[in-house]
mmCIF file of C-alpha atoms in Angstrom:
data_model
loop_
_atom_site.group_PDB
_atom_site.id
_atom_site.type_symbol
_atom_site.label_atom_id
_atom_site.label_comp_id
_atom_site.label_asym_id
_atom_site.label_seq_id
_atom_site.Cartn_x
_atom_site.Cartn_y
_atom_site.Cartn_z
ATOM 1 C CA MET A 1 19.600 0.549 -23.414
ATOM 2 C CA LEU A 2 18.918 4.281 -23.317
ATOM 3 C CA THR A 3 21.173 6.450 -21.194
ATOM 4 C CA ILE A 4 19.832 8.786 -18.514
ATOM 5 C CA GLN A 5 20.386 11.750 -20.818
ATOM 6 C CA GLU A 6 18.573 10.031 -23.677
ATOM 7 C CA LEU A 7 15.679 9.232 -21.354
ATOM 8 C CA LYS A 8 15.507 12.878 -20.247
ATOM 9 C CA HIS A 9 15.334 14.009 -23.871
ATOM 10 C CA LEU A 10 12.686 11.401 -24.630
ATOM 11 C CA ALA A 11 10.574 12.487 -21.647
ATOM 12 C CA THR A 12 10.680 16.071 -22.944
ATOM 13 C CA GLU A 13 9.520 15.002 -26.406
ATOM 14 C CA ILE A 14 6.771 12.888 -24.845
ATOM 15 C CA ARG A 15 5.627 15.859 -22.762
ATOM 16 C CA LYS A 16 5.438 18.040 -25.878
ATOM 17 C CA ASP A 17 3.408 15.552 -27.917
ATOM 18 C CA THR A 18 1.147 14.867 -24.941
ATOM 19 C CA LEU A 19 0.376 18.585 -24.706
ATOM 20 C CA ARG A 20 -0.107 18.835 -28.468
ATOM 21 C CA SER A 21 -2.685 16.045 -28.385
ATOM 22 C CA ILE A 22 -4.591 17.624 -25.488
ATOM 23 C CA THR A 23 -4.599 21.037 -27.176
ATOM 24 C CA THR A 24 -5.847 19.551 -30.441
ATOM 25 C CA ALA A 25 -8.575 17.687 -28.567
ATOM 26 C CA GLY A 26 -9.594 20.785 -26.634
ATOM 27 C CA SER A 27 -9.845 18.724 -23.450
ATOM 28 C CA GLY A 28 -7.787 16.348 -21.358
ATOM 29 C CA HIS A 29 -5.603 16.144 -18.283
ATOM 30 C CA PRO A 30 -2.199 17.829 -18.642
ATOM 31 C CA GLY A 31 -1.207 18.270 -14.973
ATOM 32 C CA GLY A 32 -0.850 14.627 -14.004
ATOM 33 C CA SER A 33 0.385 13.648 -17.454
ATOM 34 C CA LEU A 34 3.346 15.979 -17.019
ATOM 35 C CA SER A 35 4.082 14.979 -13.420
ATOM 36 C CA ALA A 36 4.259 11.256 -14.244
ATOM 37 C CA ALA A 37 6.144 11.616 -17.532
ATOM 38 C CA ASP A 38 9.631 10.962 -16.156
ATOM 39 C CA ILE A 39 9.057 7.777 -14.195
ATOM 40 C CA MET A 40 6.782 6.289 -16.839
ATOM 41 C CA THR A 41 9.306 7.063 -19.573
ATOM 42 C CA ALA A 42 11.926 5.263 -17.492
ATOM 43 C CA LEU A 43 9.597 2.313 -17.029
ATOM 44 C CA TYR A 44 8.522 1.961 -20.663
ATOM 45 C CA PHE A 45 11.891 2.623 -22.285
ATOM 46 C CA ARG A 46 14.498 1.341 -19.822
ATOM 47 C CA VAL A 47 13.133 -1.091 -17.236
ATOM 48 C CA ALA A 48 10.001 -2.999 -18.300
ATOM 49 C CA ASN A 49 9.991 -5.907 -20.732
ATOM 50 C CA LEU A 50 7.655 -4.638 -23.457
ATOM 51 C CA ALA A 51 8.904 -6.081 -26.718
ATOM 52 C CA THR A 52 5.406 -6.345 -28.185
ATOM 53 C CA PRO A 53 1.929 -5.619 -26.811
ATOM 54 C CA THR A 54 0.906 -9.290 -27.192
ATOM 55 C CA ASP A 55 3.969 -11.154 -25.877
ATOM 56 C CA PRO A 56 2.683 -13.483 -23.111
ATOM 57 C CA ASP A 57 5.898 -12.893 -21.164
ATOM 58 C CA ARG A 58 5.668 -9.100 -21.328
ATOM 59 C CA ASP A 59 5.492 -7.059 -18.160
ATOM 60 C CA ARG A 60 2.044 -5.618 -17.484
ATOM 61 C CA ILE A 61 1.603 -1.915 -16.742
ATOM 62 C CA PHE A 62 -1.780 -0.858 -15.357
ATOM 63 C CA TRP A 63 -2.800 2.788 -15.284
ATOM 64 C CA SER A 64 -5.136 3.103 -12.336
ATOM 65 C CA LYS A 65 -5.222 6.892 -12.752
ATOM 66 C CA GLY A 66 -6.693 6.453 -16.211
ATOM 67 C CA HIS A 67 -7.506 10.129 -16.717
ATOM 68 C CA ILE A 68 -3.887 10.787 -17.694
ATOM 69 C CA ALA A 69 -4.488 8.664 -20.772
ATOM 70 C CA PRO A 70 -2.832 11.300 -23.021
ATOM 71 C CA LEU A 71 0.538 10.379 -21.496
ATOM 72 C CA LEU A 72 -0.186 6.663 -21.825
ATOM 73 C CA TYR A 73 -1.074 7.013 -25.499
ATOM 74 C CA THR A 74 2.027 9.069 -26.246
ATOM 75 C CA LEU A 75 4.277 6.492 -24.589
ATOM 76 C CA LEU A 76 2.657 3.672 -26.582
ATOM 77 C CA ALA A 77 2.999 5.615 -29.835
ATOM 78 C CA TYR A 78 6.683 6.231 -29.131
ATOM 79 C CA LYS A 79 7.056 2.495 -28.445
ATOM 80 C CA GLY A 80 5.801 1.943 -31.985
ATOM 81 C CA PHE A 81 2.572 0.215 -30.974
ATOM 82 C CA PHE A 82 0.555 2.560 -33.220
ATOM 83 C CA PRO A 83 1.355 5.567 -35.474
ATOM 84 C CA LYS A 84 2.295 8.824 -33.752
ATOM 85 C CA GLU A 85 0.020 10.714 -36.126
ATOM 86 C CA GLU A 86 -2.946 9.084 -34.412
ATOM 87 C CA LEU A 87 -2.177 11.008 -31.218
ATOM 88 C CA MET A 88 -3.912 14.014 -32.733
ATOM 89 C CA THR A 89 -7.205 12.071 -32.779
ATOM 90 C CA LEU A 90 -7.377 12.113 -28.963
ATOM 91 C CA ARG A 91 -10.988 12.308 -27.748
ATOM 92 C CA LYS A 92 -12.349 12.539 -31.289
ATOM 93 C CA PHE A 93 -15.517 10.628 -32.223
ATOM 94 C CA GLY A 94 -14.556 7.170 -33.486
ATOM 95 C CA SER A 95 -10.952 7.436 -32.287
ATOM 96 C CA ARG A 96 -9.271 4.618 -30.405
ATOM 97 C CA LEU A 97 -7.810 7.261 -28.092
ATOM 98 C CA GLN A 98 -10.667 8.086 -25.792
ATOM 99 C CA GLY A 99 -10.529 10.348 -22.752
ATOM 100 C CA HIS A 100 -10.103 7.331 -20.501
ATOM 101 C CA PRO A 101 -8.345 4.197 -21.728
ATOM 102 C CA LYS A 102 -10.087 1.138 -23.103
ATOM 103 C CA LYS A 103 -8.340 -2.233 -22.962
ATOM 104 C CA ASP A 104 -6.380 -3.031 -26.151
ATOM 105 C CA SER A 105 -7.478 0.234 -27.788
ATOM 106 C CA PRO A 106 -4.837 1.059 -28.878
ATOM 107 C CA PRO A 107 -2.505 -1.950 -28.455
ATOM 108 C CA GLY A 108 -0.599 -1.776 -25.180
ATOM 109 C CA VAL A 109 -3.501 -0.618 -23.008
ATOM 110 C CA GLU A 110 -3.700 -3.435 -20.464
ATOM 111 C CA THR A 111 -6.976 -2.494 -18.801
ATOM 112 C CA SER A 112 -9.823 -0.033 -19.115
ATOM 113 C CA GLY A 113 -9.642 2.906 -16.729
ATOM 114 C CA GLY A 114 -11.676 5.796 -15.451
ATOM 115 C CA SER A 115 -13.201 4.674 -12.182
ATOM 116 C CA LEU A 116 -10.455 5.422 -9.690
ATOM 117 C CA GLY A 117 -9.125 2.947 -7.158
ATOM 118 C CA GLN A 118 -9.396 -0.238 -9.205
ATOM 119 C CA GLY A 119 -6.067 -0.599 -10.985
ATOM 120 C CA LEU A 120 -3.994 -1.890 -8.085
ATOM 121 C CA SER A 121 -6.465 -4.728 -7.482
ATOM 122 C CA ILE A 122 -6.059 -5.738 -11.120
ATOM 123 C CA ALA A 123 -2.272 -5.593 -10.786
ATOM 124 C CA VAL A 124 -2.409 -7.770 -7.669
ATOM 125 C CA GLY A 125 -4.437 -10.373 -9.543
ATOM 126 C CA CYS A 126 -2.052 -10.249 -12.487
ATOM 127 C CA ALA A 127 1.029 -10.664 -10.277
ATOM 128 C CA TYR A 128 -0.558 -13.573 -8.418
ATOM 129 C CA ALA A 129 -1.569 -15.291 -11.671
ATOM 130 C CA ALA A 130 1.898 -14.806 -13.172
ATOM 131 C CA ARG A 131 3.490 -16.444 -10.152
ATOM 132 C CA TYR A 132 0.950 -19.298 -10.258
ATOM 133 C CA ASP A 133 1.643 -19.855 -13.961
ATOM 134 C CA LYS A 134 5.406 -19.488 -13.418
ATOM 135 C CA LEU A 135 5.667 -16.665 -15.938
ATOM 136 C CA PRO A 136 8.558 -14.157 -15.813
ATOM 137 C CA VAL A 137 6.071 -11.294 -15.649
ATOM 138 C CA ARG A 138 6.189 -8.218 -13.439
ATOM 139 C CA ALA A 139 3.036 -6.204 -12.775
ATOM 140 C CA TYR A 140 3.292 -2.422 -12.389
ATOM 141 C CA CYS A 141 0.497 -0.083 -11.375
ATOM 142 C CA LEU A 142 0.509 3.701 -11.619
ATOM 143 C CA THR A 143 -1.760 5.359 -9.097
ATOM 144 C CA GLY A 144 -2.097 8.888 -7.762
ATOM 145 C CA ASP A 145 -1.953 10.372 -4.289
ATOM 146 C CA GLY A 146 -5.520 11.647 -4.621
ATOM 147 C CA GLU A 147 -6.600 8.239 -5.872
ATOM 148 C CA ILE A 148 -5.222 6.366 -2.888
ATOM 149 C CA GLN A 149 -7.925 7.976 -0.787
ATOM 150 C CA GLU A 150 -10.063 5.181 -2.263
ATOM 151 C CA GLY A 151 -10.614 2.277 0.128
ATOM 152 C CA GLN A 152 -10.155 -0.415 -2.526
ATOM 153 C CA ILE A 153 -6.515 0.624 -2.872
ATOM 154 C CA TRP A 154 -5.846 -0.394 0.713
ATOM 155 C CA GLU A 155 -7.531 -3.765 0.281
ATOM 156 C CA ALA A 156 -5.220 -4.372 -2.652
ATOM 157 C CA LEU A 157 -2.219 -3.259 -0.603
ATOM 158 C CA MET A 158 -3.120 -5.778 2.086
ATOM 159 C CA ALA A 159 -3.515 -8.567 -0.474
ATOM 160 C CA GLY A 160 -0.239 -7.780 -2.235
ATOM 161 C CA ALA A 161 1.685 -8.016 1.016
ATOM 162 C CA HIS A 162 -0.214 -11.067 2.296
ATOM 163 C CA PHE A 163 0.651 -13.052 -0.807
ATOM 164 C CA LYS A 164 4.258 -11.757 -0.816
ATOM 165 C CA LEU A 165 3.977 -10.614 -4.431
ATOM 166 C CA ASP A 166 7.552 -9.546 -5.122
ATOM 167 C CA ASN A 167 6.735 -9.313 -8.839
ATOM 168 C CA LEU A 168 4.407 -6.384 -8.075
ATOM 169 C CA CYS A 169 5.358 -2.706 -8.065
ATOM 170 C CA ALA A 170 3.029 0.191 -7.279
ATOM 171 C CA ILE A 171 4.054 3.681 -8.417
ATOM 172 C CA ILE A 172 2.407 6.559 -6.570
ATOM 173 C CA ASP A 173 2.465 9.835 -8.501
ATOM 174 C CA ASN A 174 2.653 11.962 -5.362
ATOM 175 C CA ASN A 175 2.141 15.469 -6.780
ATOM 176 C CA GLY A 176 0.070 16.785 -3.885
ATOM 177 C CA LEU A 177 -2.931 17.930 -5.939
ATOM 178 C CA GLN A 178 -6.207 16.420 -7.056
ATOM 179 C CA ILE A 179 -9.156 17.736 -9.027
ATOM 180 C CA ASP A 180 -10.656 19.731 -6.144
ATOM 181 C CA GLY A 181 -7.493 21.109 -4.551
ATOM 182 C CA ARG A 182 -4.620 19.993 -2.356
ATOM 183 C CA CYS A 183 -4.781 16.380 -1.192
ATOM 184 C CA SER A 184 -3.891 17.523 2.326
ATOM 185 C CA ASP A 185 -7.019 19.702 2.433
ATOM 186 C CA ILE A 186 -9.429 17.132 1.002
ATOM 187 C CA MET A 187 -8.310 13.895 2.674
ATOM 188 C CA GLY A 188 -4.841 13.853 4.181
ATOM 189 C CA ILE A 189 -2.748 10.832 3.216
ATOM 190 C CA ASP A 190 0.651 11.643 4.687
ATOM 191 C CA ASP A 191 2.920 9.995 5.664
ATOM 192 C CA VAL A 192 2.311 7.811 2.592
ATOM 193 C CA GLY A 193 5.578 5.921 2.940
ATOM 194 C CA ALA A 194 4.953 5.111 6.605
ATOM 195 C CA LYS A 195 1.464 3.829 5.820
ATOM 196 C CA LEU A 196 2.783 1.584 3.044
ATOM 197 C CA ARG A 197 5.524 0.206 5.281
ATOM 198 C CA ALA A 198 2.904 -0.574 7.918
ATOM 199 C CA PHE A 199 1.162 -2.641 5.225
ATOM 200 C CA ASN A 200 4.459 -4.558 4.794
ATOM 201 C CA TRP A 201 5.497 -3.134 1.453
ATOM 202 C CA HIS A 202 9.069 -2.317 0.521
ATOM 203 C CA VAL A 203 8.973 1.462 0.058
ATOM 204 C CA ILE A 204 11.276 3.623 -2.050
ATOM 205 C CA SER A 205 10.763 7.399 -1.848
ATOM 206 C CA ILE A 206 12.239 9.459 -4.667
ATOM 207 C CA ASP A 207 12.096 12.713 -6.581
ATOM 208 C CA GLY A 208 9.841 11.413 -9.332
ATOM 209 C CA ASN A 209 10.988 14.108 -11.744
ATOM 210 C CA ASP A 210 14.652 13.106 -11.443
ATOM 211 C CA MET A 211 15.328 10.554 -14.179
ATOM 212 C CA GLU A 212 18.326 8.993 -12.478
ATOM 213 C CA GLN A 213 16.349 8.404 -9.288
ATOM 214 C CA CYS A 214 13.442 6.968 -11.288
ATOM 215 C CA VAL A 215 15.653 4.408 -13.020
ATOM 216 C CA LYS A 216 17.439 3.486 -9.792
ATOM 217 C CA ALA A 217 14.142 2.944 -7.939
ATOM 218 C CA LEU A 218 12.628 0.822 -10.704
ATOM 219 C CA ASP A 219 15.806 -1.269 -10.876
ATOM 220 C CA GLU A 220 15.794 -1.717 -7.092
ATOM 221 C CA ALA A 221 12.177 -2.890 -7.160
ATOM 222 C CA LYS A 222 13.181 -5.811 -9.388
ATOM 223 C CA THR A 223 15.637 -7.068 -6.752
ATOM 224 C CA VAL A 224 13.239 -7.119 -3.781
ATOM 225 C CA LYS A 225 12.197 -10.585 -2.574
ATOM 226 C CA GLY A 226 9.302 -11.655 -0.391
ATOM 227 C CA GLN A 227 7.239 -8.468 -0.535
ATOM 228 C CA PRO A 228 5.840 -6.043 -3.107
ATOM 229 C CA THR A 229 7.430 -2.660 -3.740
ATOM 230 C CA ALA A 230 5.879 0.788 -3.698
ATOM 231 C CA ILE A 231 7.705 3.726 -5.262
ATOM 232 C CA VAL A 232 6.508 7.001 -3.782
ATOM 233 C CA ALA A 233 7.415 9.405 -6.572
ATOM 234 C CA HIS A 234 7.298 12.962 -5.257
ATOM 235 C CA THR A 235 6.488 14.983 -8.362
ATOM 236 C CA ILE A 236 5.318 18.412 -9.480
ATOM 237 C CA LYS A 237 1.942 18.573 -11.156
ATOM 238 C CA GLY A 238 2.398 20.218 -14.544
ATOM 239 C CA LYS A 239 6.168 19.602 -14.384
ATOM 240 C CA GLY A 240 8.173 21.475 -17.009
ATOM 241 C CA VAL A 241 5.656 24.205 -17.805
ATOM 242 C CA SER A 242 5.942 27.219 -15.511
ATOM 243 C CA PHE A 243 2.316 28.344 -15.609
ATOM 244 C CA MET A 244 1.043 24.804 -14.992
ATOM 245 C CA GLU A 245 3.339 23.749 -12.177
ATOM 246 C CA ASN A 246 1.519 23.214 -8.849
ATOM 247 C CA VAL A 247 -1.666 24.845 -10.193
ATOM 248 C CA VAL A 248 -4.708 22.710 -9.458
ATOM 249 C CA GLY A 249 -6.668 24.290 -12.329
ATOM 250 C CA TRP A 250 -4.480 22.419 -14.831
ATOM 251 C CA HIS A 251 -5.699 19.064 -13.569
ATOM 252 C CA GLY A 252 -8.145 18.764 -16.448
ATOM 253 C CA LYS A 253 -7.943 21.792 -18.749
ATOM 254 C CA ALA A 254 -6.531 21.964 -22.254
ATOM 255 C CA PRO A 255 -4.007 24.680 -23.156
ATOM 256 C CA SER A 256 -4.867 27.212 -25.840
ATOM 257 C CA GLN A 257 -2.669 27.364 -28.936
ATOM 258 C CA ASP A 258 -0.766 30.312 -27.430
ATOM 259 C CA GLU A 259 -0.297 28.467 -24.139
ATOM 260 C CA LEU A 260 0.878 25.383 -26.016
ATOM 261 C CA ALA A 261 3.442 27.459 -27.904
ATOM 262 C CA GLN A 262 4.761 28.877 -24.627
ATOM 263 C CA ALA A 263 4.898 25.412 -23.075
ATOM 264 C CA ILE A 264 6.867 24.038 -26.034
ATOM 265 C CA ARG A 265 9.310 26.965 -25.813
ATOM 266 C CA GLU A 266 9.861 26.335 -22.121
ATOM 267 C CA LEU A 267 10.379 22.603 -22.576
ATOM 268 C CA ASP A 268 12.815 23.239 -25.446
ATOM 269 C CA ALA A 269 14.713 25.778 -23.329
ATOM 270 C CA GLN A 270 15.134 23.214 -20.545
ATOM 271 C CA GLU A 271 16.782 20.887 -23.051
ATOM 272 C CA CYS A 272 19.474 23.497 -23.577
ATOM 273 C CA GLU A 273 20.271 23.964 -19.893
#
């Protein structure tokens, strides 16, 4: 089991390779990839059961905010599900690593993504089926605060609570920004935690860029009985790169080679702090 410090180091390396792949592609979504890197590193490398991408008893992780596929691919490569060298084929013609994920391409992608608002419904169905089949499977779903403006999310929230799916965990990457600006300006969603509690979910609010809090929240979710869990991960979009942090323009823009070099320097410097 990786220590908190080892997970922090791993998250930094994953951030760097995620940015390298986006820069090489010349397009992609760095802001949300960086904000979600800590909690998803904790999930993939400390908490979830992911021995192989085909194990029937594996936990299922659904990426509802599929546009941050660069982070997903980097995590899967670091898990050993496909060669790391392939990360540099992101968004290339004929590559398995398309701009939005396609199920099983590469191994470890549980569902296709792109159309926002659908992933939590899939996770609800998976959790219900696992309970019906008596499988030791937990279903996780990563969604974004901009994405939960979608009505289908709230239907899924109702269903998860109604069926008391305690093997279901939603992770909200609450970074406050979406493609067009601040979430609060476009369609206010606060207080997210209060809304989720009203839907009868067990809610854990954390600093989603604090590795220790991420691990603690994910561990707590596994102990909850009789209701699903939602982790509201308050994060910084573009976390770790000064010129990207809290800047909406980095939602879906690739860094230049010079910007990549600066980002790598900053991430390396944080390792030394």
